[in-house]
């Protein structure tokens, strides 16, 4: 990526000033990148800061007990699933597929994965193939059912239940989309905790850049919710709203980072992105400008929490936190939801609580894998009297 040499030097100088300023005013994070206790700047929004800090403490916990279902139908035997993946190069989609396969082994079912390759035509062909196989159930893995409305109609006509993962914007059953249920965290919760992390980390005194993709309604909604939560603390200022389509992130993000550094200098203390991938693309530009890997800016991803994000966080390289999906647990939940459908029971209604991963609480892990769910589901599926 070509850059103006003088602009790069200026950006580096500004970032150096930012580090000095933040060190002097106590604005840096505690070890591990998590929020620290309220400091002198909390006077601007004491109520919002206290609420944010409490929420982040809960979300950073790694020893929470299982809050999902503990009762349900025993395993319905002899079933087979087809997992239609938006693309298996998407770490979130692939992580859930792995969880589905693991859970299917535990319940005694068969699973086949068909990769849509990330294109509308490929996804439509994959779902057509899945319907032709006449499985017991089909997973809509990470794509909008509207993209495949014809194939969804065929599946419904064949009485094949569909369970989605990130297929629509909200968790739970969606009759209009043809889904028995959709497994995902709540976008409102993800957006809120991402903003709260910034409020808590900065003691309510931050200059924030938001990275999003307004061409995706779900992403636009998430970023608007983030902005709304940030606005609850007057000391947190929105410096820029960067609308960068995800397919263009690799080429555009480095250029935008250089521009933002030149425009805002030490006023830019924090960033939040609707997906971790923006920080993968931002890291080279921040490094070239001389920004410290541990921040500022302190970056949090309101995304899936893919392995590369955990690696950046663990090594202190231009990302401080992420709000990860519990991908394996969601794979097990998908299998349990199908079991409920096969048994003529309603969906469980379970929605995983949000989690914030930092270097302090992830301890070298490359995914968020809460405890307790495997044992809980195995107990539910066990034959009566066993």
CSV table of N, CA, C and O in Angstrom, one decimal, residues 244-349:
chain,number,residue,atom,x,y,z
A,244,UNK,N,-17.2,0.8,5.5
A,244,UNK,CA,-16.3,0.1,4.6
A,244,UNK,C,-16.9,-1.3,4.3
A,244,UNK,O,-17.0,-2.2,5.2
A,245,UNK,N,-17.4,-1.6,3.1
A,245,UNK,CA,-18.0,-2.9,2.8
A,245,UNK,C,-17.0,-4.0,3.1
A,245,UNK,O,-15.8,-3.9,2.8
A,246,UNK,N,-17.4,-5.1,3.7
A,246,UNK,CA,-16.5,-6.1,4.1
A,246,UNK,C,-15.7,-6.7,3.0
A,246,UNK,O,-14.5,-6.9,3.1
A,247,UNK,N,-16.2,-6.8,1.7
A,247,UNK,CA,-15.4,-7.3,0.6
A,247,UNK,C,-14.3,-6.3,0.3
A,247,UNK,O,-13.2,-6.7,-0.3
A,248,UNK,N,-14.4,-5.1,0.7
A,248,UNK,CA,-13.4,-4.0,0.3
A,248,UNK,C,-12.5,-3.8,1.5
A,248,UNK,O,-11.6,-2.9,1.4
A,249,UNK,N,-12.7,-4.5,2.6
A,249,UNK,CA,-12.0,-4.1,3.9
A,249,UNK,C,-10.4,-4.2,3.7
A,249,UNK,O,-9.7,-3.4,4.2
A,250,UNK,N,-10.0,-5.3,3.0
A,250,UNK,CA,-8.6,-5.5,2.8
A,250,UNK,C,-7.9,-4.4,2.1
A,250,UNK,O,-6.8,-4.0,2.4
A,251,UNK,N,-8.6,-3.8,1.1
A,251,UNK,CA,-7.9,-2.7,0.3
A,251,UNK,C,-8.2,-1.3,0.9
A,251,UNK,O,-7.3,-0.4,0.9
A,252,UNK,N,-9.3,-1.1,1.5
A,252,UNK,CA,-9.7,0.2,2.0
A,252,UNK,C,-9.3,0.6,3.4
A,252,UNK,O,-9.0,1.7,3.8
A,253,UNK,N,-9.3,-0.5,4.3
A,253,UNK,CA,-9.1,-0.2,5.7
A,253,UNK,C,-7.7,0.4,5.9
A,253,UNK,O,-7.6,1.4,6.7
A,254,UNK,N,-6.6,-0.1,5.4
A,254,UNK,CA,-5.3,0.5,5.6
A,254,UNK,C,-5.3,2.0,5.2
A,254,UNK,O,-4.7,2.8,6.0
A,255,UNK,N,-5.9,2.4,4.1
A,255,UNK,CA,-5.9,3.8,3.7
A,255,UNK,C,-6.7,4.6,4.7
A,255,UNK,O,-6.3,5.7,5.0
A,256,UNK,N,-7.8,4.1,5.1
A,256,UNK,CA,-8.6,4.9,6.1
A,256,UNK,C,-7.9,5.0,7.4
A,256,UNK,O,-8.1,6.1,8.1
A,257,UNK,N,-7.2,4.0,7.9
A,257,UNK,CA,-6.5,4.1,9.1
A,257,UNK,C,-5.5,5.3,9.0
A,257,UNK,O,-5.3,6.1,10.0
A,258,UNK,N,-4.7,5.3,7.9
A,258,UNK,CA,-3.7,6.4,7.8
A,258,UNK,C,-4.4,7.8,7.8
A,258,UNK,O,-3.9,8.7,8.5
A,259,UNK,N,-5.6,7.9,7.2
A,259,UNK,CA,-6.3,9.1,7.2
A,259,UNK,C,-6.8,9.5,8.6
A,259,UNK,O,-6.7,10.6,9.0
A,260,UNK,N,-7.3,8.5,9.3
A,260,UNK,CA,-7.8,8.8,10.6
A,260,UNK,C,-6.7,9.2,11.6
A,260,UNK,O,-6.9,10.1,12.4
A,261,UNK,N,-5.6,8.6,11.5
A,261,UNK,CA,-4.4,9.0,12.3
A,261,UNK,C,-4.0,10.5,12.0
A,261,UNK,O,-3.8,11.2,13.0
A,262,UNK,N,-4.0,10.8,10.8
A,262,UNK,CA,-3.7,12.2,10.4
A,262,UNK,C,-4.7,13.2,10.9
A,262,UNK,O,-4.4,14.3,11.3
A,263,UNK,N,-6.0,12.8,10.8
A,263,UNK,CA,-7.1,13.7,11.2
A,263,UNK,C,-7.2,13.9,12.7
A,263,UNK,O,-7.5,15.0,13.2
A,264,UNK,N,-7.1,12.8,13.5
A,264,UNK,CA,-7.5,12.9,14.9
A,264,UNK,C,-6.3,12.8,15.8
A,264,UNK,O,-6.5,13.2,17.0
A,265,UNK,N,-5.2,12.2,15.4
A,265,UNK,CA,-4.1,12.2,16.3
A,265,UNK,C,-4.4,11.5,17.7
A,265,UNK,O,-5.1,10.5,17.8
A,266,UNK,N,-4.1,12.2,18.8
A,266,UNK,CA,-4.3,11.7,20.1
A,266,UNK,C,-5.7,11.7,20.6
A,266,UNK,O,-6.0,11.2,21.7
A,267,UNK,N,-6.6,12.3,19.8
A,267,UNK,CA,-8.0,12.2,20.1
A,267,UNK,C,-8.6,10.9,19.9
A,267,UNK,O,-9.7,10.5,20.4
A,268,UNK,N,-8.0,10.1,19.0
A,268,UNK,CA,-8.5,8.7,18.7
A,268,UNK,C,-7.9,7.8,19.7
A,268,UNK,O,-6.8,7.4,19.6
A,269,UNK,N,-8.8,7.3,20.7
A,269,UNK,CA,-8.3,6.5,21.7
A,269,UNK,C,-8.9,5.0,21.6
A,269,UNK,O,-8.3,4.1,22.1
A,270,UNK,N,-10.0,4.9,20.9
A,270,UNK,CA,-10.7,3.6,20.9
A,270,UNK,C,-11.4,3.4,19.6
A,270,UNK,O,-11.8,4.3,18.9
A,271,UNK,N,-11.5,2.1,19.2
A,271,UNK,CA,-12.3,1.7,18.0
A,271,UNK,C,-13.2,0.5,18.3
A,271,UNK,O,-12.8,-0.3,19.1
A,272,UNK,N,-14.3,0.4,17.6
A,272,UNK,CA,-15.2,-0.7,17.6
A,272,UNK,C,-15.6,-1.1,16.2
A,272,UNK,O,-15.9,-0.2,15.4
A,273,UNK,N,-15.5,-2.3,15.9
A,273,UNK,CA,-15.9,-2.8,14.5
A,273,UNK,C,-17.0,-3.8,14.6
A,273,UNK,O,-17.0,-4.6,15.6
A,274,UNK,N,-17.8,-3.9,13.6
A,274,UNK,CA,-18.9,-4.9,13.6
A,274,UNK,C,-18.4,-6.3,13.4
A,274,UNK,O,-19.1,-7.3,13.6
A,275,UNK,N,-17.1,-6.4,13.0
A,275,UNK,CA,-16.5,-7.7,12.7
A,275,UNK,C,-15.0,-7.5,13.0
A,275,UNK,O,-14.4,-6.5,12.6
A,276,UNK,N,-14.4,-8.6,13.6
A,276,UNK,CA,-12.9,-8.5,13.9
A,276,UNK,C,-12.1,-8.3,12.7
A,276,UNK,O,-10.9,-7.8,12.8
A,277,UNK,N,-12.5,-8.7,11.5
A,277,UNK,CA,-11.6,-8.7,10.3
A,277,UNK,C,-11.1,-7.3,10.0
A,277,UNK,O,-10.0,-7.1,9.4
A,278,UNK,N,-11.8,-6.2,10.4
A,278,UNK,CA,-11.3,-4.9,10.2
A,278,UNK,C,-10.0,-4.6,10.9
A,278,UNK,O,-9.1,-3.9,10.3
A,279,UNK,N,-9.8,-5.2,12.0
A,279,UNK,CA,-8.6,-5.0,12.8
A,279,UNK,C,-7.4,-5.9,12.2
A,279,UNK,O,-6.2,-5.5,12.3
A,280,UNK,N,-7.7,-7.0,11.5
A,280,UNK,CA,-6.7,-7.7,10.8
A,280,UNK,C,-6.2,-6.8,9.7
A,280,UNK,O,-4.9,-6.8,9.4
A,281,UNK,N,-7.0,-6.1,9.0
A,281,UNK,CA,-6.6,-5.2,8.0
A,281,UNK,C,-6.0,-3.9,8.5
A,281,UNK,O,-5.2,-3.3,7.8
A,282,UNK,N,-6.4,-3.5,9.7
A,282,UNK,CA,-5.9,-2.2,10.2
A,282,UNK,C,-4.5,-2.4,10.8
A,282,UNK,O,-3.7,-1.4,10.8
A,283,UNK,N,-4.2,-3.6,11.2
A,283,UNK,CA,-2.9,-3.8,12.0
A,283,UNK,C,-1.7,-3.3,11.2
A,283,UNK,O,-0.8,-2.6,11.7
A,284,UNK,N,-1.5,-3.7,9.9
A,284,UNK,CA,-0.3,-3.3,9.2
A,284,UNK,C,-0.2,-1.7,9.1
A,284,UNK,O,0.9,-1.2,9.2
A,285,UNK,N,-1.3,-1.1,8.9
A,285,UNK,CA,-1.2,0.4,8.8
A,285,UNK,C,-0.9,1.0,10.1
A,285,UNK,O,-0.1,2.0,10.2
A,286,UNK,N,-1.4,0.5,11.2
A,286,UNK,CA,-1.1,1.0,12.5
A,286,UNK,C,0.4,0.8,12.9
A,286,UNK,O,1.0,1.6,13.4
A,287,UNK,N,0.8,-0.4,12.5
A,287,UNK,CA,2.2,-0.8,12.7
A,287,UNK,C,3.1,0.2,11.9
A,287,UNK,O,4.2,0.6,12.5
A,288,UNK,N,2.8,0.4,10.7
A,288,UNK,CA,3.6,1.3,9.8
A,288,UNK,C,3.7,2.7,10.4
A,288,UNK,O,4.7,3.4,10.2
A,289,UNK,N,2.6,3.1,11.0
A,289,UNK,CA,2.6,4.5,11.6
A,289,UNK,C,3.2,4.6,12.9
A,289,UNK,O,3.3,5.7,13.5
A,290,UNK,N,3.7,3.5,13.5
A,290,UNK,CA,4.4,3.5,14.7
A,290,UNK,C,3.5,3.4,15.9
A,290,UNK,O,3.9,3.6,17.1
A,291,UNK,N,2.2,3.0,15.7
A,291,UNK,CA,1.3,2.9,16.9
A,291,UNK,C,1.7,1.6,17.7
A,291,UNK,O,2.1,0.6,17.1
A,292,UNK,N,1.6,1.7,19.0
A,292,UNK,CA,2.0,0.5,19.8
A,292,UNK,C,0.9,-0.6,19.6
A,292,UNK,O,-0.3,-0.3,19.5
A,293,UNK,N,1.3,-1.8,19.6
A,293,UNK,CA,0.4,-2.9,19.4
A,293,UNK,C,-0.7,-3.0,20.5
A,293,UNK,O,-1.8,-3.4,20.3
A,294,UNK,N,-0.3,-2.6,21.7
A,294,UNK,CA,-1.2,-2.6,22.8
A,294,UNK,C,-2.1,-1.4,23.0
A,294,UNK,O,-2.9,-1.3,23.9
A,295,UNK,N,-2.0,-0.5,22.0
A,295,UNK,CA,-2.9,0.7,22.0
A,295,UNK,C,-2.2,1.9,22.6
A,295,UNK,O,-1.2,1.7,23.3
A,296,UNK,N,-2.8,3.1,22.4
A,296,UNK,CA,-4.0,3.4,21.6
A,296,UNK,C,-3.8,3.3,20.1
A,296,UNK,O,-2.7,3.4,19.7
A,297,UNK,N,-4.9,3.2,19.3
A,297,UNK,CA,-6.3,3.0,19.8
A,297,UNK,C,-6.5,1.6,20.3
A,297,UNK,O,-5.9,0.7,19.8
A,298,UNK,N,-7.4,1.5,21.3
A,298,UNK,CA,-7.7,0.2,21.9
A,298,UNK,C,-9.0,-0.3,21.1
A,298,UNK,O,-10.0,0.4,21.1
A,299,UNK,N,-8.8,-1.4,20.5
A,299,UNK,CA,-9.8,-1.9,19.5
A,299,UNK,C,-10.6,-3.1,20.0
A,299,UNK,O,-10.0,-4.1,20.5
A,300,UNK,N,-11.9,-3.1,19.9
A,300,UNK,CA,-12.7,-4.2,20.3
A,300,UNK,C,-13.6,-4.6,19.1
A,300,UNK,O,-14.2,-3.7,18.4
A,301,UNK,N,-13.7,-5.9,18.8
A,301,UNK,CA,-14.5,-6.4,17.7
A,301,UNK,C,-15.8,-6.9,18.2
A,301,UNK,O,-15.9,-7.7,19.1
A,302,UNK,N,-16.9,-6.3,17.7
A,302,UNK,CA,-18.3,-6.8,18.0
A,302,UNK,C,-18.7,-7.9,17.0
A,302,UNK,O,-19.7,-7.7,16.3
A,303,UNK,N,-17.8,-8.9,16.9
A,303,UNK,CA,-18.0,-9.9,15.8
A,303,UNK,C,-18.0,-11.3,16.4
A,303,UNK,O,-18.2,-11.5,17.6
A,304,UNK,N,-17.6,-12.3,15.5
A,304,UNK,CA,-17.7,-13.7,15.9
A,304,UNK,C,-16.6,-14.1,16.8
A,304,UNK,O,-16.7,-15.1,17.5
A,305,UNK,N,-15.5,-13.4,16.9
A,305,UNK,CA,-14.4,-13.8,17.7
A,305,UNK,C,-13.6,-15.0,17.1
A,305,UNK,O,-13.4,-16.0,17.6
A,306,UNK,N,-13.1,-14.7,15.9
A,306,UNK,CA,-12.4,-15.8,15.1
A,306,UNK,C,-11.0,-16.0,15.7
A,306,UNK,O,-10.5,-15.2,16.5
A,307,UNK,N,-10.4,-17.1,15.4
A,307,UNK,CA,-9.1,-17.4,16.0
A,307,UNK,C,-8.0,-16.3,15.8
A,307,UNK,O,-7.2,-16.1,16.7
A,308,UNK,N,-8.0,-15.7,14.7
A,308,UNK,CA,-7.0,-14.6,14.4
A,308,UNK,C,-7.2,-13.5,15.4
A,308,UNK,O,-6.3,-12.8,15.8
A,309,UNK,N,-8.5,-13.2,15.7
A,309,UNK,CA,-8.7,-12.1,16.7
A,309,UNK,C,-8.2,-12.5,18.1
A,309,UNK,O,-7.5,-11.6,18.7
A,310,UNK,N,-8.4,-13.7,18.5
A,310,UNK,CA,-7.8,-14.2,19.8
A,310,UNK,C,-6.3,-14.1,19.7
A,310,UNK,O,-5.7,-13.7,20.8
A,311,UNK,N,-5.7,-14.4,18.6
A,311,UNK,CA,-4.3,-14.3,18.5
A,311,UNK,C,-3.8,-12.9,18.6
A,311,UNK,O,-2.7,-12.6,19.3
A,312,UNK,N,-4.5,-12.0,18.0
A,312,UNK,CA,-4.1,-10.5,18.1
A,312,UNK,C,-4.2,-10.1,19.5
A,312,UNK,O,-3.3,-9.3,20.0
A,313,UNK,N,-5.3,-10.5,20.2
A,313,UNK,CA,-5.5,-10.1,21.5
A,313,UNK,C,-4.5,-10.6,22.5
A,313,UNK,O,-3.9,-9.9,23.3
A,314,UNK,N,-4.2,-11.9,22.3
A,314,UNK,CA,-3.2,-12.6,23.2
A,314,UNK,C,-1.8,-12.1,23.0
A,314,UNK,O,-1.1,-12.0,24.0
A,315,UNK,N,-1.5,-11.6,21.8
A,315,UNK,CA,-0.1,-11.1,21.6
A,315,UNK,C,0.0,-9.6,21.7
A,315,UNK,O,1.0,-9.0,21.4
A,316,UNK,N,-1.1,-8.9,22.0
A,316,UNK,CA,-1.1,-7.5,22.1
A,316,UNK,C,-0.8,-6.8,20.8
A,316,UNK,O,-0.1,-5.8,20.8
A,317,UNK,N,-1.4,-7.3,19.7
A,317,UNK,CA,-1.2,-6.7,18.4
A,317,UNK,C,-2.4,-6.1,17.8
A,317,UNK,O,-3.1,-6.7,17.0
A,318,UNK,N,-2.7,-4.9,18.2
A,318,UNK,CA,-3.7,-4.0,17.6
A,318,UNK,C,-5.2,-4.5,17.7
A,318,UNK,O,-6.0,-4.1,17.0
A,319,UNK,N,-5.4,-5.3,18.8
A,319,UNK,CA,-6.8,-5.6,19.2
A,319,UNK,C,-6.7,-6.0,20.7
A,319,UNK,O,-5.9,-6.8,21.1
A,320,UNK,N,-7.6,-5.3,21.4
A,320,UNK,CA,-7.6,-5.5,22.9
A,320,UNK,C,-8.7,-6.4,23.3
A,320,UNK,O,-8.6,-7.0,24.4
A,321,UNK,N,-9.8,-6.6,22.6
A,321,UNK,CA,-10.9,-7.4,23.0
A,321,UNK,C,-11.8,-7.8,21.9
A,321,UNK,O,-11.7,-7.2,20.8
A,322,UNK,N,-12.6,-8.8,22.1
A,322,UNK,CA,-13.6,-9.2,21.1
A,322,UNK,C,-14.8,-9.7,21.9
A,322,UNK,O,-14.7,-10.1,23.0
A,323,UNK,N,-16.0,-9.7,21.2
A,323,UNK,CA,-17.2,-10.2,21.7
A,323,UNK,C,-17.5,-11.5,20.9
A,323,UNK,O,-18.2,-11.4,19.9
A,324,UNK,N,-17.0,-12.7,21.4
A,324,UNK,CA,-17.0,-13.9,20.5
A,324,UNK,C,-18.4,-14.6,20.7
A,324,UNK,O,-19.0,-14.6,21.7
A,325,UNK,N,-18.7,-15.3,19.6
A,325,UNK,CA,-19.8,-16.2,19.7
A,325,UNK,C,-19.3,-17.6,20.3
A,325,UNK,O,-18.1,-17.9,20.0
A,326,UNK,N,-20.0,-18.3,21.1
A,326,UNK,CA,-19.6,-19.6,21.6
A,326,UNK,C,-19.9,-20.6,20.5
A,326,UNK,O,-20.9,-21.4,20.6
A,327,UNK,N,-19.0,-20.7,19.5
A,327,UNK,CA,-19.3,-21.4,18.3
A,327,UNK,C,-19.6,-22.9,18.5
A,327,UNK,O,-20.6,-23.5,18.0
A,328,UNK,N,-18.8,-23.6,19.3
A,328,UNK,CA,-19.0,-25.0,19.5
A,328,UNK,C,-20.3,-25.2,20.3
A,328,UNK,O,-21.1,-26.1,19.9
A,329,UNK,N,-20.6,-24.4,21.3
A,329,UNK,CA,-21.8,-24.5,22.1
A,329,UNK,C,-23.0,-24.3,21.2
A,329,UNK,O,-24.0,-25.0,21.3
A,330,UNK,N,-22.9,-23.4,20.3
A,330,UNK,CA,-24.0,-23.1,19.4
A,330,UNK,C,-24.3,-24.3,18.4
A,330,UNK,O,-25.4,-24.6,18.0
A,331,UNK,N,-23.2,-25.0,18.0
A,331,UNK,CA,-23.3,-26.2,17.2
A,331,UNK,C,-24.1,-27.3,18.0
A,331,UNK,O,-25.0,-27.9,17.4
A,332,UNK,N,-23.8,-27.5,19.3
A,332,UNK,CA,-24.5,-28.4,20.1
A,332,UNK,C,-26.0,-28.0,20.3
A,332,UNK,O,-26.9,-28.8,20.2
A,333,UNK,N,-26.2,-26.7,20.4
A,333,UNK,CA,-27.6,-26.2,20.5
A,333,UNK,C,-28.4,-26.5,19.3
A,333,UNK,O,-29.5,-26.9,19.4
A,334,UNK,N,-27.7,-26.3,18.1
A,334,UNK,CA,-28.4,-26.6,16.9
A,334,UNK,C,-28.9,-28.1,16.8
A,334,UNK,O,-30.1,-28.4,16.5
A,335,UNK,N,-28.1,-29.0,17.2
A,335,UNK,CA,-28.5,-30.4,17.3
A,335,UNK,C,-29.6,-30.6,18.3
A,335,UNK,O,-30.6,-31.3,18.0
A,336,UNK,N,-29.5,-30.0,19.4
A,336,UNK,CA,-30.6,-30.1,20.4
A,336,UNK,C,-31.9,-29.5,19.9
A,336,UNK,O,-33.0,-30.1,20.1
A,337,UNK,N,-31.8,-28.4,19.1
A,337,UNK,CA,-33.1,-27.8,18.6
A,337,UNK,C,-33.7,-28.8,17.5
A,337,UNK,O,-34.9,-28.9,17.5
A,338,UNK,N,-32.9,-29.4,16.7
A,338,UNK,CA,-33.4,-30.4,15.8
A,338,UNK,C,-34.1,-31.5,16.5
A,338,UNK,O,-35.1,-32.0,16.1
A,339,UNK,N,-33.5,-32.0,17.6
A,339,UNK,CA,-34.0,-33.1,18.4
A,339,UNK,C,-35.4,-32.7,18.9
A,339,UNK,O,-36.3,-33.5,18.9
A,340,UNK,N,-35.6,-31.5,19.3
A,340,UNK,CA,-36.9,-31.0,19.8
A,340,UNK,C,-37.9,-30.9,18.6
A,340,UNK,O,-39.0,-31.3,18.8
A,341,UNK,N,-37.4,-30.5,17.5
A,341,UNK,CA,-38.3,-30.5,16.3
A,341,UNK,C,-38.7,-31.9,15.9
A,341,UNK,O,-39.9,-32.1,15.7
A,342,UNK,N,-37.8,-32.9,15.9
A,342,UNK,CA,-38.1,-34.2,15.6
A,342,UNK,C,-39.1,-34.8,16.6
A,342,UNK,O,-39.9,-35.7,16.2
A,343,UNK,N,-39.0,-34.4,17.8
A,343,UNK,CA,-39.9,-34.9,18.9
A,343,UNK,C,-41.2,-34.2,19.0
A,343,UNK,O,-42.0,-34.5,19.9
A,344,UNK,N,-41.4,-33.2,18.1
A,344,UNK,CA,-42.7,-32.5,18.1
A,344,UNK,C,-42.7,-31.5,19.3
A,344,UNK,O,-43.8,-31.0,19.7
A,345,UNK,N,-41.6,-31.0,19.7
A,345,UNK,CA,-41.5,-30.1,20.8
A,345,UNK,C,-41.1,-28.7,20.3
A,345,UNK,O,-40.5,-28.6,19.2
A,346,UNK,N,-41.4,-27.6,21.0
A,346,UNK,CA,-41.0,-26.3,20.6
A,346,UNK,C,-39.5,-26.1,20.8
A,346,UNK,O,-38.9,-26.8,21.5
A,347,UNK,N,-39.0,-25.0,20.2
A,347,UNK,CA,-37.6,-24.7,20.3
A,347,UNK,C,-37.3,-24.3,21.8
A,347,UNK,O,-38.2,-23.9,22.5
A,348,UNK,N,-36.0,-24.4,22.1
A,348,UNK,CA,-35.7,-24.2,23.6
A,348,UNK,C,-35.8,-22.8,24.0
A,348,UNK,O,-36.0,-22.5,25.2
A,349,UNK,N,-35.6,-21.9,23.1
A,349,UNK,CA,-35.6,-20.4,23.4
A,349,UNK,C,-34.3,-19.9,24.0
A,349,UNK,O,-34.2,-18.8,24.4
